[in-house]
CSV table of C-alpha atoms in Angstrom, one decimal:
chain,number,residue,atom,x,y,z
A,26,GLN,CA,2.2,5.5,-16.0
A,27,VAL,CA,1.0,3.2,-13.2
A,28,HIS,CA,3.3,0.2,-12.6
A,29,LEU,CA,3.3,-2.5,-9.9
A,30,MET,CA,5.9,-5.2,-9.7
A,31,GLU,CA,5.9,-8.1,-7.3
A,32,SER,CA,8.9,-9.9,-6.1
A,33,GLY,CA,9.9,-12.4,-3.4
A,34,GLY,CA,8.2,-15.5,-4.7
A,35,GLY,CA,9.9,-18.9,-4.8
A,36,VAL,CA,9.9,-22.4,-3.4
A,37,VAL,CA,9.4,-23.0,0.3
A,38,GLN,CA,8.8,-26.0,2.4
A,39,PRO,CA,5.5,-26.5,4.3
A,40,GLY,CA,5.7,-24.6,7.6
A,41,GLY,CA,8.1,-22.1,6.1
A,42,SER,CA,7.9,-18.4,5.6
A,43,LEU,CA,8.2,-16.0,2.7
A,44,ARG,CA,7.9,-12.2,2.3
A,45,LEU,CA,6.5,-10.8,-0.9
A,46,SER,CA,7.1,-7.2,-2.0
A,47,CYS,CA,5.2,-5.0,-4.4
A,48,ALA,CA,7.0,-1.9,-5.7
A,49,VAL,CA,4.8,0.7,-7.2
A,50,SER,CA,5.3,3.8,-9.3
A,51,GLY,CA,3.2,6.3,-11.3
A,52,PHE,CA,0.8,7.2,-8.6
A,53,THR,CA,0.7,8.6,-5.1
A,54,PHE,CA,1.0,5.4,-3.2
A,55,SER,CA,0.0,6.8,0.2
A,56,THR,CA,-3.4,7.8,-1.2
A,57,PHE,CA,-4.6,4.4,-2.1
A,58,ASP,CA,-5.7,1.2,-0.4
A,59,MET,CA,-3.8,-1.8,-1.6
A,60,HIS,CA,-4.6,-5.5,-2.0
A,61,TRP,CA,-3.2,-9.0,-2.5
A,62,VAL,CA,-5.0,-11.5,-4.7
A,63,ARG,CA,-3.8,-15.0,-5.4
A,64,GLN,CA,-4.5,-17.7,-8.0
A,65,ALA,CA,-3.7,-21.4,-7.4
A,66,PRO,CA,-2.5,-23.2,-10.5
A,67,GLY,CA,-5.4,-23.8,-12.9
A,68,LYS,CA,-7.9,-22.3,-10.4
A,69,GLY,CA,-9.8,-19.0,-10.0
A,70,LEU,CA,-9.0,-15.8,-8.3
A,71,GLU,CA,-9.0,-15.5,-4.5
A,72,TRP,CA,-8.9,-12.2,-2.7
A,73,VAL,CA,-6.3,-12.4,0.2
A,74,ALA,CA,-5.8,-9.1,2.0
A,75,CYS,CA,-6.2,-5.4,2.0
A,76,ILE,CA,-4.5,-2.5,3.8
A,77,ARG,CA,-5.8,1.0,4.1
A,78,ASN,CA,-3.8,3.8,2.5
A,79,ASP,CA,-2.4,4.9,5.9
A,80,GLY,CA,-2.0,1.3,7.2
A,81,SER,CA,-4.7,2.0,9.8
A,82,ASN,CA,-6.8,-1.1,9.0
A,83,LYS,CA,-6.1,-4.4,7.5
A,84,TYR,CA,-8.5,-7.1,6.3
A,85,TYR,CA,-7.8,-10.8,5.5
A,86,VAL,CA,-9.6,-13.8,4.0
A,87,ASP,CA,-10.2,-16.3,6.8
A,88,SER,CA,-7.9,-18.9,5.4
A,89,VAL,CA,-4.8,-16.7,6.0
A,90,LYS,CA,-5.8,-14.9,9.2
A,91,GLY,CA,-3.1,-15.3,11.9
A,92,ARG,CA,-0.5,-16.5,9.3
A,93,PHE,CA,-0.2,-13.7,6.8
A,94,THR,CA,0.4,-10.0,7.5
A,95,ILE,CA,-0.1,-7.2,5.0
A,96,SER,CA,1.9,-4.1,5.5
A,97,ARG,CA,3.2,-1.1,3.6
A,98,ASP,CA,6.0,1.5,3.6
A,99,ASN,CA,4.6,4.7,2.1
A,100,SER,CA,8.1,6.3,2.1
A,101,ARG,CA,9.3,3.5,-0.1
A,102,ASN,CA,6.2,3.1,-2.2
A,103,THR,CA,6.2,-0.6,-1.4
A,104,LEU,CA,3.5,-3.1,-0.3
A,105,PHE,CA,4.4,-6.3,1.6
A,106,LEU,CA,2.9,-9.7,2.4
A,107,GLN,CA,4.6,-11.7,5.2
A,108,MET,CA,3.5,-15.3,4.9
A,109,ASN,CA,4.2,-17.7,7.7
A,110,SER,CA,3.2,-21.3,8.4
A,111,LEU,CA,2.8,-21.9,4.7
A,112,THR,CA,0.9,-24.9,3.5
A,113,VAL,CA,0.6,-26.6,0.1
A,114,GLU,CA,-2.8,-24.8,-0.3
A,115,ASP,CA,-0.9,-21.5,-0.3
A,116,THR,CA,0.8,-22.4,-3.6
A,117,ALA,CA,-0.3,-19.7,-6.1
A,118,VAL,CA,0.6,-16.7,-8.1
A,119,TYR,CA,0.2,-13.7,-5.9
A,120,TYR,CA,-0.8,-10.4,-7.4
A,121,CYS,CA,-0.7,-7.0,-5.8
A,122,ALA,CA,-3.4,-4.6,-6.9
A,123,LYS,CA,-4.3,-1.0,-6.4
A,124,ASP,CA,-7.7,0.1,-5.3
A,125,ARG,CA,-9.5,3.1,-6.8
A,126,LEU,CA,-9.9,6.1,-4.7
A,127,SER,CA,-13.6,6.9,-4.4
A,128,VAL,CA,-15.2,3.6,-5.6
A,129,ALA,CA,-13.7,0.3,-4.6
A,130,SER,CA,-12.3,-1.9,-7.3
A,131,LEU,CA,-8.9,-3.1,-8.4
A,132,ASP,CA,-7.9,-0.9,-11.3
A,133,TYR,CA,-4.2,-1.8,-11.7
A,134,TRP,CA,-2.5,-5.1,-11.1
A,135,GLY,CA,1.1,-6.3,-11.0
A,136,GLN,CA,2.2,-9.2,-13.2
A,137,GLY,CA,2.3,-11.7,-10.2
A,138,THR,CA,4.9,-13.7,-8.4
A,139,LEU,CA,4.7,-17.5,-8.0
A,140,VAL,CA,4.9,-19.0,-4.5
A,141,THR,CA,5.3,-22.8,-4.4
A,142,VAL,CA,5.0,-24.6,-1.2
A,143,SER,CA,6.4,-28.1,-1.5
A,144,SER,CA,8.6,-30.5,0.4
B,22,ALA,CA,-18.3,-14.5,3.9
B,23,ILE,CA,-20.5,-13.5,1.0
B,24,GLN,CA,-20.6,-16.2,-1.7
B,25,MET,CA,-20.6,-15.2,-5.3
B,26,THR,CA,-22.1,-17.8,-7.7
B,27,GLN,CA,-21.2,-17.2,-11.3
B,28,SER,CA,-22.9,-18.9,-14.3
B,29,PRO,CA,-22.2,-20.5,-16.6
B,30,SER,CA,-18.7,-21.8,-15.6
B,31,SER,CA,-17.9,-22.0,-19.3
B,32,LEU,CA,-19.5,-21.3,-22.6
B,33,SER,CA,-18.7,-21.6,-26.3
B,34,ALA,CA,-19.5,-18.8,-28.6
B,35,SER,CA,-18.6,-17.3,-32.0
B,36,VAL,CA,-17.3,-14.0,-33.1
B,37,GLY,CA,-20.2,-11.6,-33.3
B,38,ASP,CA,-22.3,-13.4,-30.7
B,39,ARG,CA,-24.0,-11.7,-27.8
B,40,VAL,CA,-22.7,-13.2,-24.5
B,41,THR,CA,-24.2,-12.9,-21.1
B,42,ILE,CA,-22.6,-14.0,-17.8
B,43,THR,CA,-24.5,-13.8,-14.5
B,44,CYS,CA,-23.3,-13.5,-10.9
B,45,ARG,CA,-25.4,-13.9,-7.9
B,46,ALA,CA,-24.5,-12.8,-4.4
B,47,SER,CA,-25.5,-14.8,-1.3
B,48,GLN,CA,-26.6,-11.6,0.3
B,49,PHE,CA,-27.3,-7.9,-0.5
B,50,ILE,CA,-24.2,-6.1,-1.9
B,51,ARG,CA,-25.8,-2.9,-3.2
B,52,ASN,CA,-24.1,-2.3,-6.5
B,53,ASP,CA,-20.6,-3.0,-5.2
B,54,LEU,CA,-19.5,-5.4,-7.8
B,55,GLY,CA,-16.8,-5.4,-10.5
B,56,TRP,CA,-16.1,-7.5,-13.5
B,57,TYR,CA,-12.6,-8.6,-14.5
B,58,GLN,CA,-11.2,-10.2,-17.6
B,59,GLN,CA,-8.2,-12.6,-17.4
B,60,LYS,CA,-6.3,-14.0,-20.3
B,61,PRO,CA,-3.9,-17.0,-19.8
B,62,GLY,CA,-0.7,-16.1,-18.1
B,63,THR,CA,-1.6,-12.5,-17.5
B,64,ALA,CA,-3.0,-10.4,-14.6
B,65,PRO,CA,-6.8,-9.7,-14.5
B,66,LYS,CA,-8.0,-6.5,-16.0
B,67,LEU,CA,-10.8,-4.4,-14.6
B,68,LEU,CA,-13.7,-4.0,-17.1
B,69,ILE,CA,-16.6,-2.7,-15.0
B,70,TYR,CA,-17.0,-1.3,-11.5
B,71,SER,CA,-20.0,-0.3,-9.4
B,72,ALA,CA,-21.9,-3.0,-11.4
B,73,SER,CA,-22.4,-0.9,-14.5
B,74,THR,CA,-19.6,1.7,-14.9
B,75,LEU,CA,-17.2,1.0,-17.7
B,76,GLN,CA,-13.6,1.4,-16.8
B,77,ARG,CA,-11.7,3.9,-18.9
B,78,GLY,CA,-10.4,2.4,-22.1
B,79,VAL,CA,-12.7,-0.6,-22.1
B,80,PRO,CA,-14.7,-1.1,-25.3
B,81,SER,CA,-18.3,-0.1,-25.2
B,82,ARG,CA,-19.4,-3.6,-26.3
B,83,PHE,CA,-19.0,-4.5,-22.6
B,84,SER,CA,-21.8,-3.6,-20.3
B,85,GLY,CA,-22.9,-4.5,-16.8
B,86,SER,CA,-26.2,-4.3,-14.9
B,87,GLY,CA,-27.8,-5.3,-11.7
B,88,SER,CA,-28.0,-4.4,-8.1
B,89,GLY,CA,-28.8,-6.1,-4.8
B,90,THR,CA,-27.9,-9.7,-5.4
B,91,ASP,CA,-28.2,-10.3,-9.2
B,92,PHE,CA,-25.7,-9.0,-11.7
B,93,THR,CA,-25.0,-9.4,-15.4
B,94,LEU,CA,-22.0,-8.9,-17.7
B,95,THR,CA,-22.9,-8.6,-21.4
B,96,ILE,CA,-20.6,-8.6,-24.4
B,97,SER,CA,-22.8,-7.3,-27.2
B,98,SER,CA,-20.7,-8.6,-30.1
B,99,LEU,CA,-17.9,-11.0,-29.2
B,100,GLN,CA,-14.6,-10.1,-30.7
B,101,PRO,CA,-11.6,-12.5,-31.1
B,102,GLU,CA,-9.7,-10.7,-28.3
B,103,ASP,CA,-12.6,-11.3,-25.9
B,104,PHE,CA,-12.0,-15.0,-25.5
B,105,ALA,CA,-10.8,-15.2,-21.9
B,106,THR,CA,-12.0,-16.0,-18.4
B,107,TYR,CA,-14.3,-13.5,-16.6
B,108,TYR,CA,-14.7,-13.0,-12.9
B,109,CYS,CA,-17.1,-11.0,-10.8
B,110,LEU,CA,-15.9,-9.6,-7.5
B,111,GLN,CA,-18.0,-8.2,-4.7
B,112,ASP,CA,-16.3,-5.2,-2.9
B,113,TYR,CA,-19.2,-4.5,-0.6
B,114,ILE,CA,-17.8,-6.0,2.5
B,115,TYR,CA,-14.6,-7.7,3.7
B,116,PRO,CA,-13.5,-10.3,2.9
B,117,TRP,CA,-14.1,-9.5,-0.8
B,118,THR,CA,-15.0,-12.6,-2.8
B,119,PHE,CA,-14.7,-13.6,-6.4
B,120,GLY,CA,-17.1,-15.7,-8.4
B,121,GLN,CA,-15.6,-18.9,-9.7
B,122,GLY,CA,-15.1,-17.6,-13.2
B,123,THR,CA,-16.6,-18.1,-16.6
B,124,LYS,CA,-14.4,-19.3,-19.4
B,125,VAL,CA,-15.5,-18.0,-22.8
B,126,GLU,CA,-14.2,-20.2,-25.6
B,127,ILE,CA,-14.5,-20.4,-29.3
């Protein structure tokens, strides 16, 4: 059974940093690309970042480039999102999501972790 | 980045109604589009990928169509559990982009 669980969310001041983790089980983690998607309170979904299965390529939405870094540890079945220079606009629930193998789409999601950037 | 314009932003419908939601891409995206359903306080759920392929376990009353720039999600007979917000997502090119969502209300 596929399972994704995010952790690491919390309250942080503007300009601060936070590292999110996503622990997965139930599938061969090293085979699949992985993503982060966020949702600001009361707003729609925003795709944030993707990392290839072997970590060879990473992609970001423009608004987080240079501030966020996606990474993974395939030996620990864990996905990460290092978030630096946080602003109030980064306040959101952050979801990790698994990509399908042959056709891109997000077929499994975690329950999300809330990041609040506030002074 | 490709912009995804979804319409309507909200709609009111009754159980048994046929519901159609559209999504338009600002440029060609082949058929690289998915539809997601989200209920309050929960993670999104994949309904359809590659514009028209039903995800395993999703009821057949959901269907998708379109290619290029114009896409449609149809619910043939709305059920009580279908009241939710629906999003399209283009996965043709990075950065992937979502539509702004369509809230389906009673």
